[in-house]
GROMACS .gro file of C-alpha atoms in nm:
model
  222
    1UNK     CA    1  -1.028  -0.409   3.355
    2UNK     CA    2  -0.955  -0.283   3.002
    3UNK     CA    3  -1.320  -0.194   2.944
    4UNK     CA    4  -1.337  -0.015   3.278
    5UNK     CA    5  -1.021   0.176   3.190
    6UNK     CA    6  -1.165   0.312   2.867
    7UNK     CA    7  -1.506   0.381   3.020
    8UNK     CA    8  -1.339   0.580   3.295
    9UNK     CA    9  -1.146   0.801   3.057
   10UNK     CA   10  -1.413   0.847   2.793
   11UNK     CA   11  -1.671   0.960   3.047
   12UNK     CA   12  -1.444   1.182   3.252
   13UNK     CA   13  -1.262   1.344   2.963
   14UNK     CA   14  -1.427   1.591   2.732
   15UNK     CA   15  -1.370   1.440   2.386
   16UNK     CA   16  -1.343   1.775   2.212
   17UNK     CA   17  -1.118   1.922   2.479
   18UNK     CA   18  -0.886   1.624   2.444
   19UNK     CA   19  -0.889   1.656   2.066
   20UNK     CA   20  -0.799   2.024   2.091
   21UNK     CA   21  -0.499   1.933   2.305
   22UNK     CA   22  -0.383   1.699   2.029
   23UNK     CA   23  -0.429   1.970   1.768
   24UNK     CA   24  -0.229   2.220   1.975
   25UNK     CA   25   0.036   1.952   2.026
   26UNK     CA   26   0.084   1.917   1.651
   27UNK     CA   27  -0.101   1.592   1.576
   28UNK     CA   28  -0.121   1.498   1.208
   29UNK     CA   29  -0.464   1.341   1.260
   30UNK     CA   30  -0.702   1.241   1.539
   31UNK     CA   31  -0.823   0.886   1.593
   32UNK     CA   32  -1.161   0.848   1.762
   33UNK     CA   33  -1.248   0.512   1.917
   34UNK     CA   34  -1.617   0.435   1.862
   35UNK     CA   35  -1.637   0.065   1.959
   36UNK     CA   36  -1.914   0.042   2.224
   37UNK     CA   37  -1.896  -0.316   2.355
   38UNK     CA   38  -1.536  -0.364   2.465
   39UNK     CA   39  -1.419  -0.002   2.492
   40UNK     CA   40  -1.736   0.200   2.560
   41UNK     CA   41  -1.682   0.422   2.259
   42UNK     CA   42  -1.971   0.581   2.070
   43UNK     CA   43  -2.029   0.708   1.719
   44UNK     CA   44  -2.139   1.041   1.867
   45UNK     CA   45  -1.784   1.093   1.994
   46UNK     CA   46  -1.675   1.090   1.631
   47UNK     CA   47  -1.928   1.353   1.533
   48UNK     CA   48  -1.845   1.569   1.834
   49UNK     CA   49  -1.475   1.576   1.749
   50UNK     CA   50  -1.530   1.618   1.374
   51UNK     CA   51  -1.766   1.913   1.414
   52UNK     CA   52  -1.576   2.074   1.700
   53UNK     CA   53  -1.238   2.060   1.528
   54UNK     CA   54  -1.356   2.149   1.176
   55UNK     CA   55  -1.180   2.487   1.177
   56UNK     CA   56  -0.847   2.314   1.232
   57UNK     CA   57  -0.888   2.114   0.908
   58UNK     CA   58  -0.730   1.809   1.070
   59UNK     CA   59  -0.813   1.456   0.946
   60UNK     CA   60  -1.039   1.256   1.178
   61UNK     CA   61  -1.018   0.875   1.169
   62UNK     CA   62  -1.274   0.631   1.303
   63UNK     CA   63  -1.118   0.345   1.501
   64UNK     CA   64  -1.352   0.049   1.537
   65UNK     CA   65  -1.411  -0.309   1.422
   66UNK     CA   66  -1.540  -0.221   1.075
   67UNK     CA   67  -1.664  -0.511   0.863
   68UNK     CA   68  -1.944  -0.370   0.646
   69UNK     CA   69  -1.963  -0.094   0.384
   70UNK     CA   70  -2.254   0.055   0.578
   71UNK     CA   71  -2.012   0.131   0.859
   72UNK     CA   72  -1.788   0.315   0.613
   73UNK     CA   73  -2.082   0.525   0.497
   74UNK     CA   74  -2.182   0.584   0.859
   75UNK     CA   75  -1.827   0.697   0.936
   76UNK     CA   76  -1.842   0.951   0.655
   77UNK     CA   77  -2.184   1.070   0.766
   78UNK     CA   78  -2.054   1.134   1.118
   79UNK     CA   79  -1.758   1.335   0.995
   80UNK     CA   80  -1.470   1.091   0.955
   81UNK     CA   81  -1.219   1.162   0.681
   82UNK     CA   82  -1.061   0.820   0.728
   83UNK     CA   83  -1.112   0.477   0.881
   84UNK     CA   84  -0.901   0.203   1.034
   85UNK     CA   85  -0.949  -0.145   0.888
   86UNK     CA   86  -0.814  -0.461   1.050
   87UNK     CA   87  -0.679  -0.692   0.782
   88UNK     CA   88  -0.708  -1.005   0.996
   89UNK     CA   89  -1.085  -0.958   1.037
   90UNK     CA   90  -1.160  -0.944   0.665
   91UNK     CA   91  -1.133  -1.178   0.369
   92UNK     CA   92  -1.011  -1.039   0.038
   93UNK     CA   93  -1.356  -0.966  -0.101
   94UNK     CA   94  -1.467  -0.786   0.215
   95UNK     CA   95  -1.143  -0.590   0.229
   96UNK     CA   96  -1.177  -0.484  -0.134
   97UNK     CA   97  -1.537  -0.374  -0.082
   98UNK     CA   98  -1.453  -0.163   0.223
   99UNK     CA   99  -1.149  -0.007   0.059
  100UNK     CA  100  -1.342   0.077  -0.257
  101UNK     CA  101  -1.624   0.233  -0.056
  102UNK     CA  102  -1.383   0.445   0.146
  103UNK     CA  103  -1.189   0.563  -0.159
  104UNK     CA  104  -1.509   0.633  -0.354
  105UNK     CA  105  -1.606   0.870  -0.072
  106UNK     CA  106  -1.265   1.042  -0.067
  107UNK     CA  107  -1.158   0.883   0.261
  108UNK     CA  108  -0.819   0.752   0.364
  109UNK     CA  109  -0.763   0.406   0.509
  110UNK     CA  110  -0.517   0.290   0.773
  111UNK     CA  111  -0.487  -0.084   0.709
  112UNK     CA  112  -0.380  -0.248   1.033
  113UNK     CA  113  -0.188  -0.574   1.070
  114UNK     CA  114  -0.089  -0.770   1.380
  115UNK     CA  115   0.141  -1.034   1.233
  116UNK     CA  116   0.346  -1.137   0.933
  117UNK     CA  117   0.068  -1.324   0.754
  118UNK     CA  118  -0.196  -1.052   0.768
  119UNK     CA  119   0.067  -0.791   0.679
  120UNK     CA  120   0.152  -1.002   0.375
  121UNK     CA  121  -0.218  -1.012   0.286
  122UNK     CA  122  -0.243  -0.635   0.327
  123UNK     CA  123   0.061  -0.562   0.113
  124UNK     CA  124  -0.060  -0.795  -0.163
  125UNK     CA  125  -0.326  -0.532  -0.235
  126UNK     CA  126  -0.053  -0.319  -0.389
  127UNK     CA  127  -0.036  -0.564  -0.680
  128UNK     CA  128  -0.361  -0.401  -0.792
  129UNK     CA  129  -0.309  -0.060  -0.955
  130UNK     CA  130  -0.633   0.079  -0.814
  131UNK     CA  131  -0.486   0.044  -0.467
  132UNK     CA  132  -0.118   0.112  -0.533
  133UNK     CA  133  -0.207   0.452  -0.681
  134UNK     CA  134  -0.355   0.544  -0.343
  135UNK     CA  135  -0.002   0.550  -0.202
  136UNK     CA  136   0.072   0.863  -0.405
  137UNK     CA  137  -0.236   1.042  -0.275
  138UNK     CA  138  -0.161   0.920   0.080
  139UNK     CA  139  -0.506   0.763   0.102
  140UNK     CA  140  -0.368   0.418   0.190
  141UNK     CA  141  -0.145   0.375   0.493
  142UNK     CA  142  -0.015   0.052   0.643
  143UNK     CA  143   0.003   0.003   1.018
  144UNK     CA  144   0.158  -0.256   1.247
  145UNK     CA  145   0.000  -0.294   1.590
  146UNK     CA  146   0.219  -0.418   1.873
  147UNK     CA  147  -0.083  -0.513   2.086
  148UNK     CA  148  -0.235  -0.861   2.080
  149UNK     CA  149  -0.597  -0.796   1.991
  150UNK     CA  150  -0.721  -1.092   2.195
  151UNK     CA  151  -0.514  -1.062   2.514
  152UNK     CA  152  -0.437  -0.687   2.483
  153UNK     CA  153  -0.074  -0.761   2.577
  154UNK     CA  154   0.191  -0.550   2.402
  155UNK     CA  155   0.489  -0.696   2.216
  156UNK     CA  156   0.681  -0.384   2.117
  157UNK     CA  157   0.944  -0.586   1.929
  158UNK     CA  158   0.680  -0.677   1.673
  159UNK     CA  159   0.714  -0.327   1.531
  160UNK     CA  160   1.084  -0.380   1.465
  161UNK     CA  161   1.047  -0.733   1.331
  162UNK     CA  162   0.780  -0.641   1.075
  163UNK     CA  163   0.904  -0.299   0.968
  164UNK     CA  164   1.141  -0.446   0.711
  165UNK     CA  165   0.853  -0.628   0.540
  166UNK     CA  166   0.696  -0.299   0.432
  167UNK     CA  167   0.823  -0.133   0.109
  168UNK     CA  168   0.993   0.205   0.139
  169UNK     CA  169   0.732   0.385  -0.073
  170UNK     CA  170   0.457   0.294   0.175
  171UNK     CA  171   0.357   0.521   0.464
  172UNK     CA  172   0.426   0.308   0.771
  173UNK     CA  173   0.239   0.360   1.098
  174UNK     CA  174   0.354   0.219   1.433
  175UNK     CA  175   0.062   0.145   1.663
  176UNK     CA  176   0.023   0.079   2.037
  177UNK     CA  177   0.269   0.052   2.323
  178UNK     CA  178   0.444   0.381   2.248
  179UNK     CA  179   0.513   0.536   2.587
  180UNK     CA  180   0.847   0.715   2.584
  181UNK     CA  181   1.091   0.923   2.383
  182UNK     CA  182   1.307   0.612   2.349
  183UNK     CA  183   1.014   0.434   2.186
  184UNK     CA  184   0.988   0.719   1.935
  185UNK     CA  185   1.359   0.691   1.858
  186UNK     CA  186   1.318   0.316   1.808
  187UNK     CA  187   1.024   0.331   1.568
  188UNK     CA  188   1.189   0.607   1.366
  189UNK     CA  189   1.502   0.392   1.346
  190UNK     CA  190   1.282   0.107   1.223
  191UNK     CA  191   1.155   0.328   0.941
  192UNK     CA  192   0.808   0.420   1.060
  193UNK     CA  193   0.672   0.751   0.935
  194UNK     CA  194   0.385   0.798   1.180
  195UNK     CA  195   0.272   0.673   1.520
  196UNK     CA  196  -0.080   0.606   1.645
  197UNK     CA  197  -0.069   0.680   2.017
  198UNK     CA  198  -0.370   0.632   2.242
  199UNK     CA  199  -0.327   0.527   2.605
  200UNK     CA  200  -0.014   0.731   2.671
  201UNK     CA  201  -0.188   1.055   2.576
  202UNK     CA  202  -0.512   0.960   2.752
  203UNK     CA  203  -0.336   0.888   3.081
  204UNK     CA  204  -0.150   1.217   3.109
  205UNK     CA  205  -0.291   1.553   3.211
  206UNK     CA  206  -0.048   1.718   2.967
  207UNK     CA  207  -0.114   1.551   2.630
  208UNK     CA  208  -0.011   1.861   2.436
  209UNK     CA  209   0.331   1.872   2.601
  210UNK     CA  210   0.390   1.498   2.563
  211UNK     CA  211   0.292   1.512   2.197
  212UNK     CA  212   0.517   1.811   2.129
  213UNK     CA  213   0.810   1.632   2.292
  214UNK     CA  214   0.747   1.315   2.090
  215UNK     CA  215   0.726   1.513   1.765
  216UNK     CA  216   1.045   1.699   1.841
  217UNK     CA  217   1.230   1.373   1.900
  218UNK     CA  218   1.078   1.208   1.594
  219UNK     CA  219   1.175   1.489   1.360
  220UNK     CA  220   1.534   1.478   1.481
  221UNK     CA  221   1.558   1.116   1.371
  222UNK     CA  222   1.490   1.188   1.003
   0.00000   0.00000   0.00000
């Protein structure tokens, strides 16, 4: 069902048109899902959005299961200015290699965690000066995903329970399950700086309006 859901939306929605709605709505960046097996994404979607939105100078992030430096280079080649990495999928050596490749090519990284242990592993990177300095340049962001990657169920309380584990000087990103203005109020109260919102904006025929409303609420909570 999940694969059908994404296939339905990706094929019926014009990727660039959707991206332009996000830009008009005030998005800080655009995430493009390129995973082909489970979600019917495609690397060409990334290129289409990157080229089509180039005049807006908005960061474009590739969202996929990235495990090899060649995928980082591919992401850059197809126009991504950043990538999402899943901490739980990578050992320390692999994670270091992917981070170094991304930073060497002037890309930002959203490092995603799903639980306390992989968040701890992610944050331990900050003990290394070559990664902690990326906080100042906003090239390294830390995300918590409320969705179970295996079952796709959402546990929204995970965002609240893990928020306190992340240092204040880190850009914190709340991911998945964000559907309402009340959710925005909650994640801002928890200390999150940004939100990665996918399904809610894909389901509506007014993504620009929804996004503007969410941003308005979020800014009030500062």
